[in-house]
Each structure stands twice: as C-alpha cells, then as structure tokens.
Coordinates of C-alpha atoms (C1' of nucleotides) in Angstrom, one line a residue:
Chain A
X53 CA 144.6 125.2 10.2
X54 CA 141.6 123.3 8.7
X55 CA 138.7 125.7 9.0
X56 CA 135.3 124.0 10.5
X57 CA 132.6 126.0 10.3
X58 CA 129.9 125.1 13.0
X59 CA 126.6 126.2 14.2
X60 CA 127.2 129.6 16.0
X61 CA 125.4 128.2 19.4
X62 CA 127.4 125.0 19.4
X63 CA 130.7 126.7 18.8
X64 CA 129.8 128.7 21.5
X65 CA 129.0 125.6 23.5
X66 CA 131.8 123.9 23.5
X67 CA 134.6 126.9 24.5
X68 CA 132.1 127.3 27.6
X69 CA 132.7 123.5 27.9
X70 CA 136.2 123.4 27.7
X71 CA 136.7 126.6 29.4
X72 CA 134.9 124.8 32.4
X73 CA 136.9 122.0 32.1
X74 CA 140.0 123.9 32.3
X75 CA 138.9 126.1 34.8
X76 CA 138.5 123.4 37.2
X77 CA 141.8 121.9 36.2
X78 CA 143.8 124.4 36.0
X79 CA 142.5 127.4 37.0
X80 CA 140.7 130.2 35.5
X81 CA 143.0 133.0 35.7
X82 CA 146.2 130.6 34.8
X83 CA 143.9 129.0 31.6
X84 CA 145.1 131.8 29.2
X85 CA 142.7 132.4 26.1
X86 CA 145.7 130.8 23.6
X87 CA 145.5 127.5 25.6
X88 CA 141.4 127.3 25.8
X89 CA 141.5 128.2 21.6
X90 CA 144.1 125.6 21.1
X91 CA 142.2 122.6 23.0
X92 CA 138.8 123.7 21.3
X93 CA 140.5 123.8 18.3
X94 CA 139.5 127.3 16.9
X95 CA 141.5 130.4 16.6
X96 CA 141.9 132.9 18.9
X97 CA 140.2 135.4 16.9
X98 CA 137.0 133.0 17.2
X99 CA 137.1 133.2 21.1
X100 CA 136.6 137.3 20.7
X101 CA 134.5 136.6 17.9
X102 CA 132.1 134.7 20.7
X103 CA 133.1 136.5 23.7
X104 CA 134.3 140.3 23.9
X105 CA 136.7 139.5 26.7
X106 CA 138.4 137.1 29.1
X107 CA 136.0 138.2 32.2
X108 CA 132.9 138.1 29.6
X109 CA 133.7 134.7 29.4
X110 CA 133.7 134.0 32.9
X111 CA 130.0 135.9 33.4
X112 CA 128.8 132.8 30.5
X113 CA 130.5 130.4 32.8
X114 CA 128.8 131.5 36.0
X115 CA 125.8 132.4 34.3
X116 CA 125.6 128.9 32.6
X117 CA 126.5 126.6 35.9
X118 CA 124.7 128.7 38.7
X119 CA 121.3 128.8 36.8
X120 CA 121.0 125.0 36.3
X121 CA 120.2 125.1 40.7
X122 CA 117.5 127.9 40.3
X123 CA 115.7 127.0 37.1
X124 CA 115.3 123.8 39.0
X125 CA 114.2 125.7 42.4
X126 CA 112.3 128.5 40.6
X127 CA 110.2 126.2 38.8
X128 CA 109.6 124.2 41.6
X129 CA 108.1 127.0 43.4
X130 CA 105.4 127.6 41.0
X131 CA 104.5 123.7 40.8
X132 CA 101.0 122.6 42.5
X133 CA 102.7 120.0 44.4
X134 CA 104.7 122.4 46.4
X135 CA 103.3 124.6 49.3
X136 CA 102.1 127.2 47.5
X137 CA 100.9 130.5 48.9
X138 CA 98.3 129.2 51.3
X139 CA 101.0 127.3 52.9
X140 CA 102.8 128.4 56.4
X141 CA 106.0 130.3 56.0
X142 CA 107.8 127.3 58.1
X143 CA 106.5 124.7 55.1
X144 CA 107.6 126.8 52.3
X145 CA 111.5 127.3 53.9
X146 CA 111.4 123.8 54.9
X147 CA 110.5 122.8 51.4
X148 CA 112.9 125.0 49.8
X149 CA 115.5 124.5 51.9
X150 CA 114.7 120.5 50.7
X151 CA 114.3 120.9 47.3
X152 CA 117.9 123.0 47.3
X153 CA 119.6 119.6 49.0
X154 CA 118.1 117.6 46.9
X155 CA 119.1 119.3 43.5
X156 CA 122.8 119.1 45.2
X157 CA 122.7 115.4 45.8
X158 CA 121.3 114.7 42.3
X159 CA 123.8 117.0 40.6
X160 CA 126.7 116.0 42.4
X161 CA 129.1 114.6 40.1
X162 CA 128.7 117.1 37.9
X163 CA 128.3 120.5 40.0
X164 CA 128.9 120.6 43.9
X165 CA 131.5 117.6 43.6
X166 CA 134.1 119.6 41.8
X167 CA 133.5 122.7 44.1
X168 CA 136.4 122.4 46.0
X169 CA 138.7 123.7 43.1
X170 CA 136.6 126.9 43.2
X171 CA 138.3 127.8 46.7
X172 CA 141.8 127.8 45.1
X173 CA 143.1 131.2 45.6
X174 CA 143.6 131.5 41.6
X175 CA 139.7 130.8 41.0
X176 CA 138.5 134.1 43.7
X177 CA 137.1 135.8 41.4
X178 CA 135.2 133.0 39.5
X179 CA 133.5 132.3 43.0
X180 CA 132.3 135.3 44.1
X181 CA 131.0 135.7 40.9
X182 CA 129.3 132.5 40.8
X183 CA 128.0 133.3 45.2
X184 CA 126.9 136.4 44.1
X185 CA 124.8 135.3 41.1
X186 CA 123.4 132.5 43.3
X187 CA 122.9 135.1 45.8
X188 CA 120.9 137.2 43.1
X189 CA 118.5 134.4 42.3
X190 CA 118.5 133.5 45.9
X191 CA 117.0 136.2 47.4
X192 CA 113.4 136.6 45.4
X193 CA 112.7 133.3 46.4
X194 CA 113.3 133.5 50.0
X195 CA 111.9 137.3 50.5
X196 CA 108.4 136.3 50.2
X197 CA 108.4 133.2 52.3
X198 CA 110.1 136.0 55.2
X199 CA 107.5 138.2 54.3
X200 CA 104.8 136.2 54.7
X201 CA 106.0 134.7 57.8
X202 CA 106.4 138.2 59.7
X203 CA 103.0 139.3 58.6
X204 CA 101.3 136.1 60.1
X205 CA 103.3 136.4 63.0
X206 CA 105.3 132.8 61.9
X207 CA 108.7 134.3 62.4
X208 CA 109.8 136.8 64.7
X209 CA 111.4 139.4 62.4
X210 CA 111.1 143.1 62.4
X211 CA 112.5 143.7 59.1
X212 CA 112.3 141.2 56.7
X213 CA 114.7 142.7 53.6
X214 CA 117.4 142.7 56.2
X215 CA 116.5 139.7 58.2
X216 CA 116.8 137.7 54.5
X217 CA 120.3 139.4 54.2
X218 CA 121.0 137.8 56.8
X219 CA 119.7 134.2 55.9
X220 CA 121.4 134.3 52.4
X221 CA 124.9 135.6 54.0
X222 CA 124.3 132.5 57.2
X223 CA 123.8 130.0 54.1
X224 CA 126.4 131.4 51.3
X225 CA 129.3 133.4 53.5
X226 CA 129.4 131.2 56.8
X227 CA 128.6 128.0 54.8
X228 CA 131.7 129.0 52.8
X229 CA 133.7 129.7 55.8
X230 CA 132.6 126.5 57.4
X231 CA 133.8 124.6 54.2
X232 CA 137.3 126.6 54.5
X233 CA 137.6 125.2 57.7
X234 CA 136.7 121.9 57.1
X235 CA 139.2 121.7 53.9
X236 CA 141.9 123.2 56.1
X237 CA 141.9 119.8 58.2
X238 CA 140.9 118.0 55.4
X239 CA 144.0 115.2 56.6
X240 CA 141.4 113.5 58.9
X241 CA 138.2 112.4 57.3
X242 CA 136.5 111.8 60.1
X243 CA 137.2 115.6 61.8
X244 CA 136.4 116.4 58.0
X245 CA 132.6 115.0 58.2
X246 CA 132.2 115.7 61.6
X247 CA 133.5 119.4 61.1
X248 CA 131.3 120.2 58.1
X249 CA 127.8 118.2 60.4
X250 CA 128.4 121.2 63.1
X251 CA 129.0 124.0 60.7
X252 CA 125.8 122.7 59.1
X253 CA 124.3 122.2 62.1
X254 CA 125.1 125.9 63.5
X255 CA 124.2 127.7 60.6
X256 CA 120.9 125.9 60.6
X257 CA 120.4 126.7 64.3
X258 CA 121.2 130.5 63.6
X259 CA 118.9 130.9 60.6
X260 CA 116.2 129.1 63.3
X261 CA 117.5 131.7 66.1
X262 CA 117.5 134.5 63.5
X263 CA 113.8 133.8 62.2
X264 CA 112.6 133.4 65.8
X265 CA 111.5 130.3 65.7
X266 CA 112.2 127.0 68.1
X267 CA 115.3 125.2 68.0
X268 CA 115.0 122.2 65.6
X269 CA 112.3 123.9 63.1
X270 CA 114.7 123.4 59.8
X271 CA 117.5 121.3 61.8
X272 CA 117.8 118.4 59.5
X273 CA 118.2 114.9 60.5
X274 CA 121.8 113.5 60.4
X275 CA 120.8 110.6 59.3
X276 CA 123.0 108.1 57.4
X277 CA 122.8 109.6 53.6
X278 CA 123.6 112.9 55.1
X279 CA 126.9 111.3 56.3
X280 CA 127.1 109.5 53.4
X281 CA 127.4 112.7 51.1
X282 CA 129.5 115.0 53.6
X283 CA 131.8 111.7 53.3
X284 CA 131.5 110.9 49.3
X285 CA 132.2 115.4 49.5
X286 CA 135.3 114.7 51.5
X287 CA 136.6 112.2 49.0
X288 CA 136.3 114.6 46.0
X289 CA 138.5 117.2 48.4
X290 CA 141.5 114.9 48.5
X291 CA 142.6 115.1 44.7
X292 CA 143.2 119.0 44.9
X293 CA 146.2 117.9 47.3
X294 CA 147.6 116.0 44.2
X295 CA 151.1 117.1 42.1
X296 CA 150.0 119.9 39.6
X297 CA 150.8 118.6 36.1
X298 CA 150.7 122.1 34.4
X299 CA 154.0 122.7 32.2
X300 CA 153.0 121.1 29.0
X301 CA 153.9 121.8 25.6
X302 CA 154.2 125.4 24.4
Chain B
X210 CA 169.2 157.9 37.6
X211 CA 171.3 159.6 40.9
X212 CA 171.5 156.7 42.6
X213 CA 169.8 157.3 46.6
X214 CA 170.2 154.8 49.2
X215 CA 168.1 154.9 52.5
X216 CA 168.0 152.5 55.7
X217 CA 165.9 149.4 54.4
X218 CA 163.0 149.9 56.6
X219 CA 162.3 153.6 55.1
X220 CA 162.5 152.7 51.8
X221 CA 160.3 149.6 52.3
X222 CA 157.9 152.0 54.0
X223 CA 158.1 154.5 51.2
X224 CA 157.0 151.4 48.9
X225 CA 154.1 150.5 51.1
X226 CA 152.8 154.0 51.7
X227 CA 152.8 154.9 47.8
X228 CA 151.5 151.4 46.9
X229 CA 148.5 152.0 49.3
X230 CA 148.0 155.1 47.5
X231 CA 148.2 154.5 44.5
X232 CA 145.5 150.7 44.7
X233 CA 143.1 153.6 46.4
X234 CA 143.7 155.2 43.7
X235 CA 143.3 153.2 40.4
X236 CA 143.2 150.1 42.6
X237 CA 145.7 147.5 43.6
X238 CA 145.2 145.6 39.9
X239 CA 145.8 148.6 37.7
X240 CA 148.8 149.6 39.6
X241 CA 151.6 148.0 37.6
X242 CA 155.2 147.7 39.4
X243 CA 156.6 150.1 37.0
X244 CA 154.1 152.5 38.4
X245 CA 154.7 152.1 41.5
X246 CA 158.6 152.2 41.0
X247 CA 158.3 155.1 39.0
X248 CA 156.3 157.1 41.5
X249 CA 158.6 156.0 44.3
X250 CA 161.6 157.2 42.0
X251 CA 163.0 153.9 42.2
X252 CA 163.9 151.0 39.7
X253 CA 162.3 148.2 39.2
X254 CA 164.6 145.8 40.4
X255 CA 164.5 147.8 43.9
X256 CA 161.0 146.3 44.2
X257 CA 161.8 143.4 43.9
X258 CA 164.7 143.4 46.2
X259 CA 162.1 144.2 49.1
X260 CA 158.7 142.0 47.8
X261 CA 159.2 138.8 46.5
X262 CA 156.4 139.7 43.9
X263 CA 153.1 142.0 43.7
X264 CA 151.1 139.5 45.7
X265 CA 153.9 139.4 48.3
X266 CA 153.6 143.4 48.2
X267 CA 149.2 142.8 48.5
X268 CA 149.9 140.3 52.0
X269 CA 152.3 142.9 53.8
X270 CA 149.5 145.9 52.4
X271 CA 147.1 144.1 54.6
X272 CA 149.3 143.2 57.5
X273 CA 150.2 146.9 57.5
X274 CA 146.7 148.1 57.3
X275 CA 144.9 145.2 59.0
X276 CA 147.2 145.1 62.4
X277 CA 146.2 148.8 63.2
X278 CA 143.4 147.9 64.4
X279 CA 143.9 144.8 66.0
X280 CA 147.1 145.5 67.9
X281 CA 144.8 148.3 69.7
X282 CA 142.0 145.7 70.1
X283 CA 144.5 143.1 71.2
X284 CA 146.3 145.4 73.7
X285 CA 142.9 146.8 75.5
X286 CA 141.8 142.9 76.6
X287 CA 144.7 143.0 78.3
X288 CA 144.1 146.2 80.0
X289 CA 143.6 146.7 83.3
X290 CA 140.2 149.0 83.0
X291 CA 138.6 146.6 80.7
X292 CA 136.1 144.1 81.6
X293 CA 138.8 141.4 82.3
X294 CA 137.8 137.6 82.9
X295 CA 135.7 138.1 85.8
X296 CA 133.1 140.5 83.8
X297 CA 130.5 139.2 82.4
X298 CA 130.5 137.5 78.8
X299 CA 127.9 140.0 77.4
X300 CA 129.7 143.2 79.0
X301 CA 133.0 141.6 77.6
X302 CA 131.3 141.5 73.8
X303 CA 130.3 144.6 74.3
X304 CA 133.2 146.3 75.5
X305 CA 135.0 144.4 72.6
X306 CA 131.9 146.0 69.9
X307 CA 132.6 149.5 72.0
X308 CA 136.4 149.6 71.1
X309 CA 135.9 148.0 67.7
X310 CA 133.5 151.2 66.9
X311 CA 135.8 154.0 68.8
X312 CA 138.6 152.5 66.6
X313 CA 136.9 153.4 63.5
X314 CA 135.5 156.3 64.2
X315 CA 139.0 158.0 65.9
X316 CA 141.0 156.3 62.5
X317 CA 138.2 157.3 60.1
X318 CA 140.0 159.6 58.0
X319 CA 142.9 157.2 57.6
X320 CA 141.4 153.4 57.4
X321 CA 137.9 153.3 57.2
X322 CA 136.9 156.9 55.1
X323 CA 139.1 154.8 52.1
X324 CA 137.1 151.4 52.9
X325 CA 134.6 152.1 49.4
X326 CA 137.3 151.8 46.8
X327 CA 138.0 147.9 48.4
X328 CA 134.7 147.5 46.9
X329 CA 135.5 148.1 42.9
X330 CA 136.0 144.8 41.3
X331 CA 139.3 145.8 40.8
X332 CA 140.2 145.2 44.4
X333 CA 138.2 142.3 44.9
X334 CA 141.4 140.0 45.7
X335 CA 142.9 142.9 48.1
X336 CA 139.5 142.7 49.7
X337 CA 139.1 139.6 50.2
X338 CA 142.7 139.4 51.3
X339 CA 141.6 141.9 54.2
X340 CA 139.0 140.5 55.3
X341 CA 140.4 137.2 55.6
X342 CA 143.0 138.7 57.8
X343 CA 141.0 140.8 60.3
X344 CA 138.7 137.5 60.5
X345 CA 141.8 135.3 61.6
X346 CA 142.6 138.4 64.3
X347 CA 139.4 138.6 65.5
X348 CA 138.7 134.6 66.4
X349 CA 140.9 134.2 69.1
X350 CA 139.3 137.5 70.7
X351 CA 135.9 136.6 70.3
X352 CA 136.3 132.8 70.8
X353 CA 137.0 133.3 74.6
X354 CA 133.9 135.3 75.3
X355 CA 131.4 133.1 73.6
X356 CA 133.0 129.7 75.5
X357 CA 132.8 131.8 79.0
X358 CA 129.2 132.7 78.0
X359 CA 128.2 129.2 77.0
X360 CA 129.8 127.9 80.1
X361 CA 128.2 130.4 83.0
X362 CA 125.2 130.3 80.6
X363 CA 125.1 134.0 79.7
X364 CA 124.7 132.5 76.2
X365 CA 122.7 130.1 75.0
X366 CA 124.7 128.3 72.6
X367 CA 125.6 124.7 72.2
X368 CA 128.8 124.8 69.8
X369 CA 130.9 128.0 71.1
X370 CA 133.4 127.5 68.1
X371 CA 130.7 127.4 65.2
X372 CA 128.8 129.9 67.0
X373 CA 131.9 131.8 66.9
X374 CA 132.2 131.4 63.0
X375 CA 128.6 132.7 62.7
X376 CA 129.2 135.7 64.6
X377 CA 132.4 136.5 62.6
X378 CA 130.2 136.1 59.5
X379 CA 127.6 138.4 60.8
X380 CA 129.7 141.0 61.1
X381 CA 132.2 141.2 58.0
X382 CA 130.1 139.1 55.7
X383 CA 126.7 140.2 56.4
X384 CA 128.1 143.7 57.1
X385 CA 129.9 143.2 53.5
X386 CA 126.8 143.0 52.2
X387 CA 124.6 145.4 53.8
X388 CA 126.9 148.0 52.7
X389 CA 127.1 146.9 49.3
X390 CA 123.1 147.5 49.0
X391 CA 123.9 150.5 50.6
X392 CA 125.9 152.1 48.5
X393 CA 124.2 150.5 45.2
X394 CA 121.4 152.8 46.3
X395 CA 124.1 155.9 47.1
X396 CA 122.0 158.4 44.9
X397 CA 119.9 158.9 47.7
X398 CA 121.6 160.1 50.8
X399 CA 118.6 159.9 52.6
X400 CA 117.9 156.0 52.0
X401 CA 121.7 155.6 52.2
X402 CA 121.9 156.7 55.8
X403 CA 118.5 154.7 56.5
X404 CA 119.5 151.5 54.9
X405 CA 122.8 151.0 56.4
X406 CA 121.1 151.6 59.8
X407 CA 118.7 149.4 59.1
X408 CA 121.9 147.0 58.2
X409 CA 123.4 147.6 61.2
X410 CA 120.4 147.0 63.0
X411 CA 119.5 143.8 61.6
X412 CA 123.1 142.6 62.0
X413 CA 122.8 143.5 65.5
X414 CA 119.7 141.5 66.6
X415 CA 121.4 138.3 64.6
X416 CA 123.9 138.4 67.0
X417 CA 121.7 138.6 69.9
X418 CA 119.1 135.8 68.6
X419 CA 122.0 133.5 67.7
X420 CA 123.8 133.7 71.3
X421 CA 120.5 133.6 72.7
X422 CA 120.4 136.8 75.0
X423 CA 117.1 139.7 75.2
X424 CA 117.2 141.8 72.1
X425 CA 118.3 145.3 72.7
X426 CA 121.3 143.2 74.8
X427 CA 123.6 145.0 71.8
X428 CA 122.0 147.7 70.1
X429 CA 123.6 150.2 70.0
X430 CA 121.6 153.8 70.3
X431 CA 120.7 155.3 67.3
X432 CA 121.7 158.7 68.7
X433 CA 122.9 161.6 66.4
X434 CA 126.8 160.2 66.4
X435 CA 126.1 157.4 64.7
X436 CA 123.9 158.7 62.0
X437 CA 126.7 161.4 61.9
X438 CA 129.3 158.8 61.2
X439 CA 126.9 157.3 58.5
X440 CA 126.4 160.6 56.9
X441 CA 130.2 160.8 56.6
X442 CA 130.9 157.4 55.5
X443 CA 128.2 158.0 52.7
X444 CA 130.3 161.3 52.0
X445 CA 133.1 159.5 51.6
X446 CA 131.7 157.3 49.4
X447 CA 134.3 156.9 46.0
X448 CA 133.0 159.5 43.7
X449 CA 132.9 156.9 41.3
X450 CA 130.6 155.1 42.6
X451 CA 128.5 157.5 43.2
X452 CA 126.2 158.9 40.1
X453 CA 126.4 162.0 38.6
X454 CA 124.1 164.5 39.8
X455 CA 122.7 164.5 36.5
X456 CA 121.2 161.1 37.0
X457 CA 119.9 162.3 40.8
X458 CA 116.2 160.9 41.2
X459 CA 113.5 163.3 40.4
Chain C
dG29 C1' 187.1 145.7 50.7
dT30 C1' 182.8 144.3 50.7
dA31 C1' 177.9 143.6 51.8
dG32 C1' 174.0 144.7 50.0
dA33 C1' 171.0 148.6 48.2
dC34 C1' 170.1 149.8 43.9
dT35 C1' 169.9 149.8 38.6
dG36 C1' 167.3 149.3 34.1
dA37 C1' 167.6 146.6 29.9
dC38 C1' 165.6 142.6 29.0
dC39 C1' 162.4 138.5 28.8
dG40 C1' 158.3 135.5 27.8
dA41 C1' 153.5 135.3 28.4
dC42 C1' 149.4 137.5 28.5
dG43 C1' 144.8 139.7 26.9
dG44 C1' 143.2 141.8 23.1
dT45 C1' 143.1 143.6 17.9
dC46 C1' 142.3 143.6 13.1
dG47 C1' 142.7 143.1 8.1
dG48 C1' 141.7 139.4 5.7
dT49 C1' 140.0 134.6 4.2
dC50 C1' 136.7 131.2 2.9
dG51 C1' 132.6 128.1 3.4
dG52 C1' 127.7 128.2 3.1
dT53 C1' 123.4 130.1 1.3
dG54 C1' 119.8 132.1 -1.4
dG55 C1' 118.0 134.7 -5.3
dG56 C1' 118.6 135.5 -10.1
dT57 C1' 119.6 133.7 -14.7
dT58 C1' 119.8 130.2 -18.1
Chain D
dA145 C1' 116.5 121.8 -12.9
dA146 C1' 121.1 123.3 -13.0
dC147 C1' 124.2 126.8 -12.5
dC148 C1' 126.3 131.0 -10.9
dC149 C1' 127.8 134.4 -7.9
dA150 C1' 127.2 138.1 -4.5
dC151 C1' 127.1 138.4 0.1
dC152 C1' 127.3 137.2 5.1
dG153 C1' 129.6 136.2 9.0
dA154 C1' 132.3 132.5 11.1
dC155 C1' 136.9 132.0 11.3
dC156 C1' 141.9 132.8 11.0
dG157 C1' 146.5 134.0 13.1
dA158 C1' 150.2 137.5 12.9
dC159 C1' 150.7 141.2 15.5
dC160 C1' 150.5 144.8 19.5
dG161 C1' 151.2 147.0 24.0
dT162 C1' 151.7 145.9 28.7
dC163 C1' 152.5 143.2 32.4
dG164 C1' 155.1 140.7 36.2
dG165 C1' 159.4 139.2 36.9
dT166 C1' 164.8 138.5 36.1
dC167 C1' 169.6 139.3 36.4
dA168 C1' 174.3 140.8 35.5
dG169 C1' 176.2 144.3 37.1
dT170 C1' 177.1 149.2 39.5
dC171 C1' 177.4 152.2 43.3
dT172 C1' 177.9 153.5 48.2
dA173 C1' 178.1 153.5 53.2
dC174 C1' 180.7 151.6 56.6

DNA sequence: GTAGACTGACCGACGGTCGGTCGGTGGGTT
DNA sequence: AACCCACCGACCGACCGTCGGTCAGTCTAC
C-alpha cells in the first residue's frame, strides 16, 4: 500500500474520527481494529502505533466526546456573567442545570442525536465509560453549589457528598432508565414524548424533593421547544429499528 | 475421554455451578468455554448442546443467581403474616426493605459476600446484566405500594410509575455507586465502614424526601448489626481490590 | 433400535506483535 | 547554495495465539 506520512496529531485525528463513526454504525465491540485500519486507510500496525490497545482507543473516544459538554460548562462557571459565588445556591443549579440544556440543544446533531445507538447492548461498555467520565467532571461542579446551599441553609441536606451522589445518579442512572423506557415504546411517538416529559419531570421533582426545596424550584417549563426537541429526539430513535447492512466485503 | 452421561438437568447444573465459579474467579470475560468445559470434564461441544452460546450461558447465570432472592421476596407478599393490602403503604415498603435486608444478610456467604468481583471491569456486562434483572423483579413489587400510597395519600407523589423508577434507581443505581466510592477508599476500614453508612444513609432519606413522608420514616437503626454486616462486607471485599498492606496509609 | 447426550478436531475472526521499510529532516561537507 | 546522508519515527503487513462457535459422528441408556 501507498505509504502517506501525516502529521502525528492528524493521523491520530482521523482513526478517532472514523472509529466514532463506526462505533455508532456498527458498533464498537463488532468494529474490529482490521476494519477501522482498512477505512482510515493506514495499517494495522499504525492503529498500535497510535493507540496501545482496542479499549485505549475507546478511553480517546470517551475522553474526546464527553469533554466537549464540560469544557463548555466548566468554562462557563468561571465567566462574570454567570452567578458567581455571591450568588444563591438555587441560581447557580438553575443556571447550570440551563447552561447543560442548552449545550445539548446546540450540539444536537452532532452529540446527543446519535445517543440512541449507545444503548445497544454491543456499545455497554462504551457508555458507561462515557456516564462515568461525565459523571467525573460532573460532580466538582455540582459539590460546591450543594455545599454552599447546606451552609446557608438553601437546601435541606445533611450531607452534601452524598446528597450530590444522589443528584448525579437522579440525572445520569434514572435519566438513562427513563430513556430505556421511553425507547422500549418507541412505536408510538406521542407515548414516546410524553413518556420521556414525565421521567423528566420526576427526576426534576426528586432532585427538588432531595435538595429540600419547594416543588417547582428547577421544574422546567414544558413549553413548546421542549416538545419540540423530545420530538426531533424521537425521530433520531427510529433509524436504529432499521435492517443492519453489516456483511460487506472481507 | 470415558464418555459419562448424567440426567440433563445435573449436568446443566454442573455447568452453571462451575461457570459461576470460575467468572468469580477470573471473571465471566476471562473464562473461555474451553475453560469451563475442561473444568467440568466435559467437551466442548457438550456446552453447546445445553447454551446456545456464552451470552446465553451469562442470561441463565443471572436468572439462577437473581431469582433467589426474588422468589423469597415474591412468596412473602403473599404471605399471610405480612403487611397484606390493608397495611399501610409505608409499613408495606418497609416490610418489603426488612425482608430485602434479612435476605442478604441470612444468604451473605453465598450471594452477596461474592457481590465485589461484579465490580471488576471484567464483569461489567454480567453486572449490568444483574442488575437489569433484579430491577425488572423488583417493579411489579414496589409499583403496588407507591400507587396505594399516592392514592390514600400516605405518599406525596404525583406520578406513582416515575416515582417508582426513581426509587428503583435509588437503590441499585445510587447504591451502585455509593459502594463503588466505598471500596475505592477500601485501604481504610475505618472510612470504609463510615462511608458506606453514610451511603446508605443518604440513600435512605432520598427515598423518604421523594415519596414525601417525615425523615426517619425509613432509617434504619445504626445498631451494632448493621455496622457488623458492613465490617464483613468490607472483609469480603476481593483481595484485589484491596491494596497491599504495604501501601496502608501512614 | 433409536433418541439424544456427548465428543473433539476444526474453523474463521479477532486483538495484538514485531522485524523491517521508507519518507522527511537537519547538520555537515563541498 | 547545493548536495549528501545519517537518523528518527511514522508506517507496514505477515504472523501469532486464543477465542467463540460448528458439526459429523460416536456412544449409551432405555
């Protein structure tokens, strides 16, 4: 094969590109290393030349597409314009709990749209690697906010490491489990949206309940662009009931 | 090989029992089928006869293991000296936590001592596989008890069936976690014991917030069982995971 | 006799290895 | 300035051991 030699950070670049890629077509345990070299283009050797194994490859994956949210988020917590420290600890979660929808309506197409393929049974491990390194960045940002608010007696909570245990498990393992459920029915759009608008609505009401503050303090508005993206999420679900194309040349 | 032939169910047994060893062992991954068949003192082919392939052998592992509890769970609501329909929604939950716990702690040695080695990456899948399974066993138990408390207003809870789902992630997913932390910091007994309580705790008054009754409506006591059963959980703890005494804090 | 429990050599695909190749680059020589 | 060439490391791809899975056939209890 024609040897291309290309600048070590590119080369690297573009096998995390079409690793993604084939990840969220095919899989990441069924893409085997031969097939991602062959579509990149490059010889095996040069995926272990980049990478020292299969699973180090999917750390650079995760790493790569769950950092774009909190570089974002993390920033945005040290901008002026945000509540900063002086703020209450109600405006600071309100604010981040916004500024995390926000990133995920801007970044749709390319991040939270094609999340559906991460709860095939063959991508497990790639999503639980990619919850828990969200989880890892999660939880410095919210900490503080808790603490603050049990000190100055804005939220109920007795223990605040724990309590935020509990916040980050409410919005990453019963937010997945809502989804699940919601994709299980997924034949009916409209038991789709309104499916996903309770779960979203329960797990906002427990994080309110859990915090010990009134009912409604972070309950979002359903308002129409809400619907609007639980619908536009409902029509990326449909494709993954499609044919699989898989067997192709050897 | 002498060729031995034994009533189907004893030799699918045999299968079962040395596969369960052997993934708490080197874990359900590393544990090829010639392995297993070897150990067994069996052919390969014989494995095959009785699982349709490895994962097929991972699904009746968790049936096996998983059912235990739930058939004694399952059996006891029906019971005559249970809290039947006409007790109250919050002594039915906590009869329900009371027998969950008493489950544990009388099947310690044989389910829940081996619980740590689920936790190696290796068994992530198995796992997850688990977890999923005792979650689908334990809706339709819980379910019944939320709706009568929402209805005679034991609870305060608007959506009994998303309420439901939060509950169910309080307790495996949240209690997943907690005990992760927990055993991340196993090289202190001490703050082993202390942070799992803590977990446990935590967990606890989630529950109560989110159905809306007093706190202290679940807690259990923190008498001298319970840190007992801690203590041996944490002695229980996979040796690999734990550090080397070497590496002991100073 | 025969149903079906059991055998084990065999297969293709996989993740991973390794000795070797070759394009680009920079310092020394002319 | 033009040339050379030693060296670095990106890149190659045949090869390896192991895995899950198959199958044509054998043995045995009834």
């Amino acid at each position: 094969m024609a040897r291309v030699t290309k600048e070590p950070d590119v080369r690297r670049d573009e096998l995390l590109d079409v690793a993604l890629r084939l990840s969220l077509d095919v899989g990441f345990e069924s893409m085997s290393v031969d097939q991602l070299t062959r579509e990149v283009g490059v010889a095996k050797g040069t995926f272990y030349h980049y990478f020292s194994s299969k699973s180090a490859l999917m750390f650079a994956l995760v790493r790569r597409f769950g950092d774009s949210l909190f570089n974002h988020l993390a920033a945005r917590a040290q901008q002026p314009d945000s509540p900063g420290e002086h703020a209450s600890a109600t405006e600071r979660l309100r604010d981040f709990i916004a500024a995390s929808s926000a990133w995920k309506l801007e970044h749709f197409d390319d991040a939270v749209g094609s999340m559906s393929v991460l709860y095939e049974p063959e991508n497990l491990a790639l999503r639980h690697s990619l919850f828990s390194h969200w989880l890892e960045r999660t939880r410095p940002l919210v900490l503080p906010i808790v603490v603050q608010g049990a000190q100055d007696g804005t939220f109920d909570v007795a223990d605040p490491e724990a309590t935020t245990e509990v916040l980050l498990s409410l919005w990453y393992d019963t937010g997945d489990r809502v989804w699940q459920r919601a994709v299980a029915i997924s034949a009916d759009p409209e038991a789709f949206v309104r499916q996903t608008l309770a779960g979203v609505l329960a797990v906002t009401r427990a994080m309110e309940r859990v915090l010990g503050t009134p009912d409604g303090t972070f309950t979002p508005s359903l308002d129409d662009d809400l619907q609007a993206a639980v619908q536009t999420l409902y029509e990326h679900t449909s494709p993954k009931l499609k044919p699989s194309q898989k067997e192709r040349r050897a």
